[in-house]
Amino acid sequence: MVFCVLLSGFALHKWAGFTNDQVIASSIFLATVLGTLMFWSFRVGIAFIGIALLLLTRVIDVEHTVEFAALDVILFLVGMMITVGLLREVGVFRWLMIKMVKATRFQVGRIVVLLCFTSAVLAMAVGEVISIVFIAAIVLELCEYLKTNPVPLLITSVLATNVGSAGTLLGNPIGVLIAMKSGLSFEDFMLWAFPVSILSLIATIIVVFIFYRKEFDDLKKKVRVSSEKLGRTGFLDEWSVVRDRKEFYKAVSIFVFVLGFIALHRRIEELMGLGHNVMLLAASLTGSGIVMLWKRTKARLYLERDVDWWTLTFFMLLFAKAGALAYTGVTDEIAKAIAGFAGHSMPVLITVILWVSCIGSSMLDNVVLVAALIPVIKSFQGIVPSLDPLWWALLFGGCFGGNITMVGSTANIIALGILEKKERIIITFFRWFWVGLVAGAVATLVAQIMLLLLWPHQVG
Amino acid sequence: MKILICTDGSEHSQQAIRFSLPILKQPNTRVTLLFVAPRVEEEFKFYEEIFEEAFEKMREAFKGLKYKDPGVKILEKSRKTLLSRGVEAETKMRVGDPAEEILKEVEEGGYDLLVMGSHGWKGIKKFFMGSVTNKVLQNVQIPLLIYKKPPHKT
């Protein structure tokens, strides 16, 4: 790894004409990329050392490191994780999962479609990670009950989760990051990202129906056998998994309150003369504050158990390193190179950014890729009539590309972990790859068509 | 003689068991069945507790379901195959990289013979999957019996 980083640094200095600061900033970022690719458990350690090196070599100063660390994104995610933690504790997700199973009426077509829509919508509301944890739990129970292999249904759910995570700014950390950096609002996401995400989801469902037709046919037979047993036991009471209904309703009310303020944040900001996305952050912090005041004896537990500090610390350091790329002008150079290749044509730029982020996020953590590409897109300010179509291209590529390989997104990795822990199954690279490649490519293609149709309206 | 048989629940490992029966039935033979469970992804560990709680609670709605570790099921299946042929075996489960764990078990258990099946992957699949059998073959210090399915006769 050290050899690769040194070699690329030398190459950038020699052939791309990079300054010393630019070489150091890009080499340290490359080390983070390689760290996430090859040494997953060392990635936070590598991120810490990277920041220390940037400071010691005077590439950036402490003030800029703090500024680039995007505390707004981190605090928003902390707030949402706490509120979602409350929902989880009172049993909202368990209740929802059992409701969904009942709604399937144990018909295979309905199982697949409802599973996909629930995965996607839950990801849109509470994020891809919590969505897949609960969806995976219900898929494993359901498949054990029907005595069938859980892998096809679990992969299907993960694909739907990733596609759904692009639908709102709550779905994926890259959505929050893009919203905070671009000034796009929740309403913008509902207007431009949500419909594309739903269309791509429908395309994904068609792909899985074709790809897993044999497995789903087999499932149909299993369901027929189990249906007699279902009639006898008359199971599944969704309230049996909820401890206290009053707490349940209170928790849902807090979440709806937070969601309401998030949905209206742009209008409230305009009304009160606040800066871009101030209300977004305030709504998340207020919601989590109320949770911690209400459950004061467990407040510390919420902060420690429900907030993924490992990932958030990595994000902070990563954003600072991506900021160093912008600060030293590396991202301007990349933007110039893309503009040189794509010209100033919006359709070509949309296509390049969409597919670069799609392919990139299939191999890398999509947050790493998006953090690096945000300053590149900002460098196009003034060159193109509006940056909005490029932000959407980055969002869709980053989310949908995650479907292509089994390490493409956090949701994939968690689903694999669940399979390894509970089913003792290791998914091989190609078992995921073929269905992931087709589903990822089709969803991205739908996004491409929609973006090419919609970009003149976004600019206008 | 102490014999270690590796099983992963696949047809290859079941056939390896059947193929080695004449050796397993020798007098004074102690047989151990080993299943190596995969190591859980680090990233999942943070969500493990949340998942486990959801998994257990939702089970309440699916009346009559009881969780049994698939690793235990795999070992039971292989043990039954042996018992039906009159061979007693003890079972063991380890967690981690399959080849590394098999080699560790061989070293710690003082076995005289190792039996395993080979999936017989070729080309690109072999490149991506690596081969547990190959890694064990390169590093094991005791006799090794590999069962490889013969090609289909036309």
JSON list of C-alpha atoms in Angstrom, two decimals, chain A residues 56-197:
[
{"chain": "A", "resi": 56, "resn": "LEU", "atom": "CA", "xyz": [2.40, 18.27, 10.24]},
{"chain": "A", "resi": 57, "resn": "THR", "atom": "CA", "xyz": [3.27, 18.88, 6.57]},
{"chain": "A", "resi": 58, "resn": "ARG", "atom": "CA", "xyz": [1.34, 22.21, 6.72]},
{"chain": "A", "resi": 59, "resn": "VAL", "atom": "CA", "xyz": [-0.88, 21.19, 3.81]},
{"chain": "A", "resi": 60, "resn": "ILE", "atom": "CA", "xyz": [-3.87, 22.45, 5.83]},
{"chain": "A", "resi": 61, "resn": "ASP", "atom": "CA", "xyz": [-4.15, 24.22, 9.17]},
{"chain": "A", "resi": 62, "resn": "VAL", "atom": "CA", "xyz": [-6.23, 23.27, 12.21]},
{"chain": "A", "resi": 63, "resn": "GLU", "atom": "CA", "xyz": [-8.95, 25.88, 11.45]},
{"chain": "A", "resi": 64, "resn": "HIS", "atom": "CA", "xyz": [-9.57, 24.48, 7.97]},
{"chain": "A", "resi": 65, "resn": "THR", "atom": "CA", "xyz": [-9.44, 20.88, 9.20]},
{"chain": "A", "resi": 66, "resn": "VAL", "atom": "CA", "xyz": [-12.26, 21.69, 11.65]},
{"chain": "A", "resi": 67, "resn": "GLU", "atom": "CA", "xyz": [-14.18, 23.59, 8.96]},
{"chain": "A", "resi": 68, "resn": "PHE", "atom": "CA", "xyz": [-13.91, 20.76, 6.41]},
{"chain": "A", "resi": 69, "resn": "ALA", "atom": "CA", "xyz": [-14.87, 18.06, 8.97]},
{"chain": "A", "resi": 70, "resn": "ALA", "atom": "CA", "xyz": [-18.54, 18.93, 8.27]},
{"chain": "A", "resi": 71, "resn": "LEU", "atom": "CA", "xyz": [-19.83, 19.00, 11.82]},
{"chain": "A", "resi": 72, "resn": "ASP", "atom": "CA", "xyz": [-23.27, 19.89, 10.44]},
{"chain": "A", "resi": 73, "resn": "VAL", "atom": "CA", "xyz": [-23.50, 16.52, 8.64]},
{"chain": "A", "resi": 74, "resn": "ILE", "atom": "CA", "xyz": [-22.18, 14.63, 11.67]},
{"chain": "A", "resi": 75, "resn": "LEU", "atom": "CA", "xyz": [-24.53, 16.34, 14.16]},
{"chain": "A", "resi": 76, "resn": "PHE", "atom": "CA", "xyz": [-27.51, 15.78, 11.87]},
{"chain": "A", "resi": 77, "resn": "LEU", "atom": "CA", "xyz": [-26.68, 12.06, 11.68]},
{"chain": "A", "resi": 78, "resn": "VAL", "atom": "CA", "xyz": [-26.14, 11.84, 15.47]},
{"chain": "A", "resi": 79, "resn": "GLY", "atom": "CA", "xyz": [-29.54, 13.45, 16.09]},
{"chain": "A", "resi": 80, "resn": "MET", "atom": "CA", "xyz": [-31.33, 11.17, 13.66]},
{"chain": "A", "resi": 81, "resn": "MET", "atom": "CA", "xyz": [-29.61, 8.04, 15.02]},
{"chain": "A", "resi": 82, "resn": "ILE", "atom": "CA", "xyz": [-30.86, 8.86, 18.53]},
{"chain": "A", "resi": 83, "resn": "THR", "atom": "CA", "xyz": [-34.46, 9.47, 17.38]},
{"chain": "A", "resi": 84, "resn": "VAL", "atom": "CA", "xyz": [-34.39, 6.28, 15.29]},
{"chain": "A", "resi": 85, "resn": "GLY", "atom": "CA", "xyz": [-32.94, 4.48, 18.33]},
{"chain": "A", "resi": 86, "resn": "LEU", "atom": "CA", "xyz": [-36.08, 5.39, 20.28]},
{"chain": "A", "resi": 87, "resn": "LEU", "atom": "CA", "xyz": [-38.33, 4.06, 17.48]},
{"chain": "A", "resi": 88, "resn": "ARG", "atom": "CA", "xyz": [-36.35, 0.84, 17.51]},
{"chain": "A", "resi": 89, "resn": "GLU", "atom": "CA", "xyz": [-36.58, 0.49, 21.30]},
{"chain": "A", "resi": 90, "resn": "VAL", "atom": "CA", "xyz": [-40.36, 0.87, 21.49]},
{"chain": "A", "resi": 91, "resn": "GLY", "atom": "CA", "xyz": [-40.79, -1.72, 18.73]},
{"chain": "A", "resi": 92, "resn": "VAL", "atom": "CA", "xyz": [-41.92, 0.42, 15.77]},
{"chain": "A", "resi": 93, "resn": "PHE", "atom": "CA", "xyz": [-39.81, -1.49, 13.25]},
{"chain": "A", "resi": 94, "resn": "ARG", "atom": "CA", "xyz": [-40.75, -4.91, 14.60]},
{"chain": "A", "resi": 95, "resn": "TRP", "atom": "CA", "xyz": [-44.41, -3.90, 14.46]},
{"chain": "A", "resi": 96, "resn": "LEU", "atom": "CA", "xyz": [-43.97, -2.68, 10.89]},
{"chain": "A", "resi": 97, "resn": "MET", "atom": "CA", "xyz": [-42.26, -5.89, 9.80]},
{"chain": "A", "resi": 98, "resn": "ILE", "atom": "CA", "xyz": [-45.05, -8.11, 11.15]},
{"chain": "A", "resi": 99, "resn": "LYS", "atom": "CA", "xyz": [-47.65, -5.80, 9.56]},
{"chain": "A", "resi": 100, "resn": "MET", "atom": "CA", "xyz": [-45.84, -6.21, 6.25]},
{"chain": "A", "resi": 101, "resn": "VAL", "atom": "CA", "xyz": [-45.76, -10.01, 6.52]},
{"chain": "A", "resi": 102, "resn": "LYS", "atom": "CA", "xyz": [-49.51, -10.02, 7.20]},
{"chain": "A", "resi": 103, "resn": "ALA", "atom": "CA", "xyz": [-50.11, -7.79, 4.18]},
{"chain": "A", "resi": 104, "resn": "THR", "atom": "CA", "xyz": [-48.29, -10.25, 1.92]},
{"chain": "A", "resi": 105, "resn": "ARG", "atom": "CA", "xyz": [-51.06, -12.84, 2.56]},
{"chain": "A", "resi": 106, "resn": "PHE", "atom": "CA", "xyz": [-48.26, -15.31, 1.85]},
{"chain": "A", "resi": 107, "resn": "GLN", "atom": "CA", "xyz": [-48.42, -14.87, -1.91]},
{"chain": "A", "resi": 108, "resn": "VAL", "atom": "CA", "xyz": [-44.95, -14.93, -3.43]},
{"chain": "A", "resi": 109, "resn": "GLY", "atom": "CA", "xyz": [-45.48, -11.98, -5.77]},
{"chain": "A", "resi": 110, "resn": "ARG", "atom": "CA", "xyz": [-46.78, -9.86, -2.92]},
{"chain": "A", "resi": 111, "resn": "ILE", "atom": "CA", "xyz": [-43.95, -11.00, -0.62]},
{"chain": "A", "resi": 112, "resn": "VAL", "atom": "CA", "xyz": [-41.31, -9.82, -3.12]},
{"chain": "A", "resi": 113, "resn": "VAL", "atom": "CA", "xyz": [-43.01, -6.54, -4.05]},
{"chain": "A", "resi": 114, "resn": "LEU", "atom": "CA", "xyz": [-43.94, -5.59, -0.47]},
{"chain": "A", "resi": 115, "resn": "LEU", "atom": "CA", "xyz": [-40.51, -6.54, 0.79]},
{"chain": "A", "resi": 116, "resn": "CYS", "atom": "CA", "xyz": [-38.89, -4.30, -1.84]},
{"chain": "A", "resi": 117, "resn": "PHE", "atom": "CA", "xyz": [-41.19, -1.34, -1.19]},
{"chain": "A", "resi": 118, "resn": "THR", "atom": "CA", "xyz": [-40.91, -1.66, 2.59]},
{"chain": "A", "resi": 119, "resn": "SER", "atom": "CA", "xyz": [-37.10, -1.88, 2.35]},
{"chain": "A", "resi": 120, "resn": "ALA", "atom": "CA", "xyz": [-36.99, 1.19, 0.10]},
{"chain": "A", "resi": 121, "resn": "VAL", "atom": "CA", "xyz": [-39.49, 3.32, 2.02]},
{"chain": "A", "resi": 122, "resn": "LEU", "atom": "CA", "xyz": [-37.98, 2.43, 5.39]},
{"chain": "A", "resi": 123, "resn": "ALA", "atom": "CA", "xyz": [-34.55, 3.37, 4.02]},
{"chain": "A", "resi": 124, "resn": "MET", "atom": "CA", "xyz": [-36.00, 6.69, 2.83]},
{"chain": "A", "resi": 125, "resn": "ALA", "atom": "CA", "xyz": [-37.40, 7.40, 6.32]},
{"chain": "A", "resi": 126, "resn": "VAL", "atom": "CA", "xyz": [-34.73, 6.12, 8.72]},
{"chain": "A", "resi": 127, "resn": "GLY", "atom": "CA", "xyz": [-31.68, 5.30, 6.57]},
{"chain": "A", "resi": 128, "resn": "GLU", "atom": "CA", "xyz": [-30.42, 2.24, 4.74]},
{"chain": "A", "resi": 129, "resn": "VAL", "atom": "CA", "xyz": [-28.63, 0.66, 7.70]},
{"chain": "A", "resi": 130, "resn": "ILE", "atom": "CA", "xyz": [-31.53, 0.41, 10.17]},
{"chain": "A", "resi": 131, "resn": "SER", "atom": "CA", "xyz": [-33.81, -0.58, 7.28]},
{"chain": "A", "resi": 132, "resn": "ILE", "atom": "CA", "xyz": [-31.70, -3.58, 6.31]},
{"chain": "A", "resi": 133, "resn": "VAL", "atom": "CA", "xyz": [-31.15, -4.73, 9.91]},
{"chain": "A", "resi": 134, "resn": "PHE", "atom": "CA", "xyz": [-34.91, -5.13, 10.44]},
{"chain": "A", "resi": 135, "resn": "ILE", "atom": "CA", "xyz": [-35.73, -6.32, 6.94]},
{"chain": "A", "resi": 136, "resn": "ALA", "atom": "CA", "xyz": [-33.01, -8.99, 7.24]},
{"chain": "A", "resi": 137, "resn": "ALA", "atom": "CA", "xyz": [-34.45, -10.17, 10.56]},
{"chain": "A", "resi": 138, "resn": "ILE", "atom": "CA", "xyz": [-37.93, -10.62, 9.07]},
{"chain": "A", "resi": 139, "resn": "VAL", "atom": "CA", "xyz": [-36.58, -12.26, 5.88]},
{"chain": "A", "resi": 140, "resn": "LEU", "atom": "CA", "xyz": [-34.68, -14.85, 7.90]},
{"chain": "A", "resi": 141, "resn": "GLU", "atom": "CA", "xyz": [-37.74, -15.60, 10.09]},
{"chain": "A", "resi": 142, "resn": "LEU", "atom": "CA", "xyz": [-40.03, -15.82, 7.09]},
{"chain": "A", "resi": 143, "resn": "CYS", "atom": "CA", "xyz": [-37.68, -18.08, 5.13]},
{"chain": "A", "resi": 144, "resn": "GLU", "atom": "CA", "xyz": [-37.16, -20.33, 8.12]},
{"chain": "A", "resi": 145, "resn": "TYR", "atom": "CA", "xyz": [-40.92, -20.56, 8.53]},
{"chain": "A", "resi": 146, "resn": "LEU", "atom": "CA", "xyz": [-41.35, -21.41, 4.85]},
{"chain": "A", "resi": 147, "resn": "LYS", "atom": "CA", "xyz": [-38.25, -23.66, 4.97]},
{"chain": "A", "resi": 148, "resn": "THR", "atom": "CA", "xyz": [-36.61, -21.93, 2.04]},
{"chain": "A", "resi": 149, "resn": "ASN", "atom": "CA", "xyz": [-33.18, -20.45, 1.28]},
{"chain": "A", "resi": 150, "resn": "PRO", "atom": "CA", "xyz": [-33.11, -16.81, 2.50]},
{"chain": "A", "resi": 151, "resn": "VAL", "atom": "CA", "xyz": [-30.35, -15.64, 0.12]},
{"chain": "A", "resi": 152, "resn": "PRO", "atom": "CA", "xyz": [-32.49, -14.58, -2.92]},
{"chain": "A", "resi": 153, "resn": "LEU", "atom": "CA", "xyz": [-34.99, -12.64, -0.79]},
{"chain": "A", "resi": 154, "resn": "LEU", "atom": "CA", "xyz": [-32.24, -11.05, 1.28]},
{"chain": "A", "resi": 155, "resn": "ILE", "atom": "CA", "xyz": [-30.25, -9.92, -1.78]},
{"chain": "A", "resi": 156, "resn": "THR", "atom": "CA", "xyz": [-33.50, -8.61, -3.29]},
{"chain": "A", "resi": 157, "resn": "SER", "atom": "CA", "xyz": [-34.18, -6.57, -0.13]},
{"chain": "A", "resi": 158, "resn": "VAL", "atom": "CA", "xyz": [-30.66, -5.13, -0.08]},
{"chain": "A", "resi": 159, "resn": "LEU", "atom": "CA", "xyz": [-30.93, -4.07, -3.74]},
{"chain": "A", "resi": 160, "resn": "ALA", "atom": "CA", "xyz": [-34.25, -2.33, -2.96]},
{"chain": "A", "resi": 161, "resn": "THR", "atom": "CA", "xyz": [-32.78, -0.68, 0.15]},
{"chain": "A", "resi": 162, "resn": "ASN", "atom": "CA", "xyz": [-29.90, 0.84, -1.81]},
{"chain": "A", "resi": 163, "resn": "VAL", "atom": "CA", "xyz": [-32.21, 2.13, -4.54]},
{"chain": "A", "resi": 164, "resn": "GLY", "atom": "CA", "xyz": [-34.67, 3.51, -1.98]},
{"chain": "A", "resi": 165, "resn": "SER", "atom": "CA", "xyz": [-31.88, 5.22, -0.03]},
{"chain": "A", "resi": 166, "resn": "ALA", "atom": "CA", "xyz": [-31.55, 7.80, -2.85]},
{"chain": "A", "resi": 167, "resn": "GLY", "atom": "CA", "xyz": [-35.20, 8.84, -2.54]},
{"chain": "A", "resi": 168, "resn": "THR", "atom": "CA", "xyz": [-34.86, 11.31, 0.36]},
{"chain": "A", "resi": 169, "resn": "LEU", "atom": "CA", "xyz": [-32.02, 13.10, 2.10]},
{"chain": "A", "resi": 170, "resn": "LEU", "atom": "CA", "xyz": [-32.51, 10.83, 5.12]},
{"chain": "A", "resi": 171, "resn": "GLY", "atom": "CA", "xyz": [-31.90, 7.62, 3.16]},
{"chain": "A", "resi": 172, "resn": "ASN", "atom": "CA", "xyz": [-28.14, 7.64, 2.92]},
{"chain": "A", "resi": 173, "resn": "PRO", "atom": "CA", "xyz": [-25.27, 9.60, 4.49]},
{"chain": "A", "resi": 174, "resn": "ILE", "atom": "CA", "xyz": [-24.34, 10.76, 0.97]},
{"chain": "A", "resi": 175, "resn": "GLY", "atom": "CA", "xyz": [-27.80, 12.34, 0.66]},
{"chain": "A", "resi": 176, "resn": "VAL", "atom": "CA", "xyz": [-27.18, 14.37, 3.86]},
{"chain": "A", "resi": 177, "resn": "LEU", "atom": "CA", "xyz": [-23.69, 15.27, 2.68]},
{"chain": "A", "resi": 178, "resn": "ILE", "atom": "CA", "xyz": [-24.91, 16.42, -0.74]},
{"chain": "A", "resi": 179, "resn": "ALA", "atom": "CA", "xyz": [-27.82, 18.38, 0.82]},
{"chain": "A", "resi": 180, "resn": "MET", "atom": "CA", "xyz": [-25.54, 20.18, 3.28]},
{"chain": "A", "resi": 181, "resn": "LYS", "atom": "CA", "xyz": [-22.89, 21.00, 0.69]},
{"chain": "A", "resi": 182, "resn": "SER", "atom": "CA", "xyz": [-25.18, 21.92, -2.19]},
{"chain": "A", "resi": 183, "resn": "GLY", "atom": "CA", "xyz": [-27.99, 23.70, -0.35]},
{"chain": "A", "resi": 184, "resn": "LEU", "atom": "CA", "xyz": [-30.58, 21.32, -1.81]},
{"chain": "A", "resi": 185, "resn": "SER", "atom": "CA", "xyz": [-33.60, 20.94, 0.46]},
{"chain": "A", "resi": 186, "resn": "PHE", "atom": "CA", "xyz": [-35.80, 18.03, 1.54]},
{"chain": "A", "resi": 187, "resn": "GLU", "atom": "CA", "xyz": [-38.45, 19.34, -0.87]},
{"chain": "A", "resi": 188, "resn": "ASP", "atom": "CA", "xyz": [-35.91, 19.28, -3.72]},
{"chain": "A", "resi": 189, "resn": "PHE", "atom": "CA", "xyz": [-35.22, 15.65, -2.89]},
{"chain": "A", "resi": 190, "resn": "MET", "atom": "CA", "xyz": [-38.95, 14.85, -2.88]},
{"chain": "A", "resi": 191, "resn": "LEU", "atom": "CA", "xyz": [-39.41, 16.61, -6.21]},
{"chain": "A", "resi": 192, "resn": "TRP", "atom": "CA", "xyz": [-36.34, 15.36, -8.12]},
{"chain": "A", "resi": 193, "resn": "ALA", "atom": "CA", "xyz": [-34.93, 12.31, -6.33]},
{"chain": "A", "resi": 194, "resn": "PHE", "atom": "CA", "xyz": [-38.00, 10.51, -4.97]},
{"chain": "A", "resi": 195, "resn": "PRO", "atom": "CA", "xyz": [-39.75, 9.85, -8.34]},
{"chain": "A", "resi": 196, "resn": "VAL", "atom": "CA", "xyz": [-36.50, 8.66, -9.96]},
{"chain": "A", "resi": 197, "resn": "SER", "atom": "CA", "xyz": [-35.84, 6.39, -7.00]}
]
